Coordinates of C-alpha atoms and ligand atoms in Angstrom, one line a residue:
M215 CA 116.5 45.1 102.0
L216 CA 119.4 45.9 99.7
W217 CA 117.6 48.9 98.3
T218 CA 116.9 50.2 101.8
L219 CA 120.5 49.9 102.8
I220 CA 121.7 51.8 99.6
S221 CA 119.1 54.5 100.3
L222 CA 120.3 54.8 103.9
F223 CA 123.9 55.1 102.7
F224 CA 122.9 58.1 100.5
L225 CA 121.0 59.6 103.4
W226 CA 124.1 59.2 105.5
C227 CA 126.1 61.0 102.8
A228 CA 123.6 63.9 102.9
F229 CA 123.8 64.1 106.7
H230 CA 127.6 64.0 106.5
E231 CA 127.6 66.9 104.0
V232 CA 125.3 69.1 106.2
H233 CA 127.2 68.2 109.4
A234 CA 130.5 69.2 107.8
S235 CA 129.0 72.6 106.9
L236 CA 128.0 73.2 110.5
V237 CA 131.0 71.9 112.4
A238 CA 134.6 72.8 111.5
P239 CA 136.7 69.6 111.0
A240 CA 139.6 69.1 113.4
G241 CA 142.5 71.5 112.5
F242 CA 140.3 73.9 110.6
D243 CA 138.9 77.2 111.8
F244 CA 135.7 77.2 109.6
P245 CA 133.3 74.5 108.5
S246 CA 133.3 73.8 104.7
P247 CA 130.2 75.3 102.9
V248 CA 127.5 72.9 101.7
S249 CA 127.8 71.7 98.0
K250 CA 124.2 72.1 96.9
P251 CA 124.5 70.0 93.7
Y252 CA 126.1 67.2 95.7
L253 CA 123.4 67.4 98.4
A254 CA 120.7 67.4 95.8
L255 CA 122.2 64.4 94.1
V256 CA 122.6 62.2 97.2
L257 CA 119.1 63.1 98.4
A258 CA 117.7 62.3 95.0
L259 CA 119.5 58.9 95.0
A260 CA 118.3 58.2 98.6
A261 CA 114.7 58.8 97.4
L262 CA 115.2 56.7 94.2
F263 CA 116.4 53.7 96.1
A264 CA 113.8 54.1 98.8
W265 CA 111.0 53.9 96.2
P266 CA 110.9 50.1 95.4
P267 CA 110.8 49.0 99.1
L268 CA 108.2 51.6 99.9
H269 CA 106.1 50.6 96.9
T270 CA 106.3 46.9 98.0
W271 CA 105.5 47.8 101.6
H272 CA 102.4 49.7 100.4
F273 CA 101.3 46.8 98.2
Q274 CA 101.7 44.3 101.0
R275 CA 99.6 46.4 103.3
F276 CA 96.9 46.7 100.6
L277 CA 97.0 42.9 100.0
S278 CA 96.9 42.1 103.8
G279 CA 93.8 44.2 104.3
K280 CA 92.0 42.5 101.3
A281 CA 93.1 39.0 102.4
T282 CA 91.8 39.6 105.9
E283 CA 88.4 40.5 104.3
L284 CA 88.4 37.4 102.2
A285 CA 89.3 35.3 105.2
D286 CA 86.2 36.5 107.1
N287 CA 88.3 38.8 109.3
H288 CA 90.9 36.2 110.3
R289 CA 93.9 38.6 110.3
A290 CA 96.2 38.1 107.3
K291 CA 99.6 39.4 106.8
V292 CA 100.9 39.2 103.2
H293 CA 104.6 39.2 102.4
C294 CA 106.0 39.5 98.9
N295 CA 109.2 37.5 98.9
T296 CA 112.2 38.8 97.1
V297 CA 114.4 36.6 95.0
F298 CA 116.6 36.0 98.1
D299 CA 113.6 35.2 100.3
T300 CA 112.4 32.7 97.8
M301 CA 115.8 31.0 97.5
L302 CA 116.0 30.6 101.2
D303 CA 112.3 29.5 101.6
P304 CA 112.0 25.7 102.3
E305 CA 108.7 25.9 100.3
M306 CA 110.2 27.6 97.3
L307 CA 108.7 25.1 94.9
F308 CA 105.2 26.4 95.7
A309 CA 104.1 29.8 94.4
G310 CA 102.9 30.7 97.9
H311 CA 102.1 29.4 101.3
A312 CA 100.1 30.4 104.4
N313 CA 100.1 29.7 108.1
P314 CA 96.5 29.6 109.4
R315 CA 97.8 30.0 113.0
T316 CA 99.7 33.3 112.4
G317 CA 97.8 34.5 109.3
E318 CA 101.1 35.0 107.5
I319 CA 101.0 34.6 103.7
A320 CA 104.2 34.4 101.7
I321 CA 104.0 35.0 98.0
Q322 CA 107.1 33.8 96.1
H323 CA 109.0 35.9 93.7
P324 CA 107.8 37.0 91.1
W325 CA 104.1 36.4 91.8
C326 CA 103.4 39.7 93.5
D327 CA 104.7 41.4 90.3
T328 CA 102.4 39.2 88.3
L329 CA 99.4 40.1 90.5
R330 CA 100.4 43.8 90.2
S331 CA 100.4 43.6 86.4
Y332 CA 97.1 41.8 86.5
L333 CA 95.6 44.7 88.5
N334 CA 97.1 47.2 86.0
H335 CA 95.2 45.7 83.0
P336 CA 92.6 43.2 84.2
E337 CA 90.7 43.4 80.9
R338 CA 93.8 41.9 79.2
A339 CA 94.6 39.3 81.9
T340 CA 96.9 36.5 80.8
S341 CA 96.5 33.0 82.1
Q342 CA 99.4 33.5 84.5
E343 CA 97.9 36.7 85.8
L344 CA 94.7 34.8 86.5
E345 CA 96.8 32.2 88.4
S346 CA 98.2 35.1 90.5
L347 CA 94.7 36.2 91.5
D348 CA 93.7 32.7 92.4
L349 CA 97.0 32.2 94.4
F350 CA 96.1 35.3 96.5
T351 CA 92.5 34.0 97.1
H352 CA 93.7 30.5 97.8
E353 CA 96.2 31.6 100.5
S354 CA 93.5 33.8 102.0
M355 CA 91.3 30.7 102.3
H356 CA 94.1 28.9 104.3
V357 CA 94.2 31.9 106.7
R358 CA 90.4 31.5 106.9
G359 CA 91.1 28.1 108.4
E360 CA 90.9 25.5 105.6
L361 CA 93.9 23.1 105.2
N362 CA 92.6 20.5 102.7
E363 CA 94.0 21.7 99.3
A364 CA 91.0 20.6 97.2
L365 CA 88.6 22.4 99.5
T366 CA 90.8 25.4 99.8
E367 CA 91.1 25.7 96.0
C368 CA 87.4 25.3 95.5
E369 CA 86.7 28.0 98.1
A370 CA 89.1 30.2 96.2
V371 CA 87.5 29.4 92.8
Q372 CA 84.1 30.6 94.2
R373 CA 85.6 33.7 95.7
N374 CA 87.9 34.9 92.9
Y375 CA 85.1 37.2 91.6
R376 CA 84.8 38.7 95.1
A377 CA 88.6 38.9 95.4
A378 CA 89.1 40.7 92.1
R379 CA 86.4 43.2 93.0
L380 CA 88.0 43.8 96.4
L381 CA 91.3 44.5 94.6
G382 CA 89.6 47.1 92.5
V383 CA 88.8 45.3 89.3
P384 CA 85.6 46.5 87.6
D385 CA 82.6 44.3 88.2
E386 CA 82.1 42.8 84.8
T387 CA 85.8 42.2 84.2
A388 CA 86.1 40.6 87.6
R389 CA 83.4 38.1 86.9
E390 CA 84.8 37.3 83.4
N391 CA 88.3 36.8 84.9
A392 CA 87.0 34.6 87.7
L393 CA 84.9 32.5 85.4
Q394 CA 87.8 32.1 82.9
Y395 CA 90.0 30.8 85.7
Y396 CA 87.4 28.3 86.7
N397 CA 86.5 27.2 83.2
I398 CA 90.1 26.9 81.9
N399 CA 92.9 27.0 84.5
Y400 CA 91.0 25.0 87.1
Q401 CA 89.7 22.3 84.7
Q402 CA 93.3 21.9 83.4
R403 CA 94.4 20.9 86.9
G404 CA 92.1 18.0 86.8
K405 CA 93.4 16.9 83.4
I406 CA 97.1 17.3 84.3
G407 CA 96.8 15.0 87.3
G408 CA 99.9 14.3 89.6
M409 CA 100.4 17.0 92.2
Q410 CA 97.9 19.3 90.5
A411 CA 95.2 16.7 91.1
A412 CA 95.3 17.4 94.9
Y413 CA 93.9 20.8 94.1
Y414 CA 91.1 19.6 91.9
S415 CA 87.7 18.0 92.5
D416 CA 84.9 17.3 90.2
Q417 CA 82.6 18.2 93.1
C418 CA 83.8 21.8 92.8
A419 CA 81.0 22.9 90.4
P420 CA 77.6 24.7 90.6
G421 CA 75.1 22.6 92.6
R422 CA 77.7 19.9 93.5
A423 CA 79.0 19.0 97.0
M424 CA 81.6 21.8 97.3
D425 CA 79.2 24.6 96.2
E426 CA 78.9 27.0 99.1
H427 CA 76.0 28.8 97.4
L428 CA 77.6 32.2 98.0
S429 CA 75.4 35.1 96.8
D430 CA 78.4 36.6 95.0
S431 CA 79.9 33.3 93.9
T432 CA 82.0 33.3 90.7
W433 CA 79.5 31.0 89.1
A434 CA 76.3 32.6 90.5
T435 CA 74.1 34.1 87.8
P436 CA 74.3 37.9 88.1
Ligands
ZN154 ZN1 97.2 25.6 99.5

């Protein structure tokens, strides 16, 4: 929002400069000529400050489309929260949250950046970057209609491979990443206990009660 306002300010400066070259100011017979270097500078600054919000807007649209696919066409709308959004969010302690009624998914700062850096180099994914992939899949499962956290998380675990592929990660890397999340990050949740335990179940495993037997499941044999 701040970037957009700054960009609009520079656009206004450009407009003002052009306007002054066309209309003579009060008390003058002729308008003042346009200063080309000044005009170029303010237009360049307007474009520079417009870039981050445009980039985020584009990424949110991309994520919304993929989340909708993951949620079996329940319409999802992803919003990447800024630092300010996150500070004002009553659920700021969670990395993200979703509303199954409206399809709105909020991803807290800086998790969209983490997801973006995962997508830039999935073959070198860090543990945190894998968490960001699972966060995206997890919130999409809430939009799909699941509210129980352990079931939601297990549905996400089984679809992280599908999610990574939808987001453009090459097939083999997507499977490795999804399996690594299940084998390491997910199993750690069970060991940590406390709040994390609500997201874990020992029934979330191949052939156990929570296995949905998806043809493209993370743990299906290719
Ligand atoms: Zn959840």
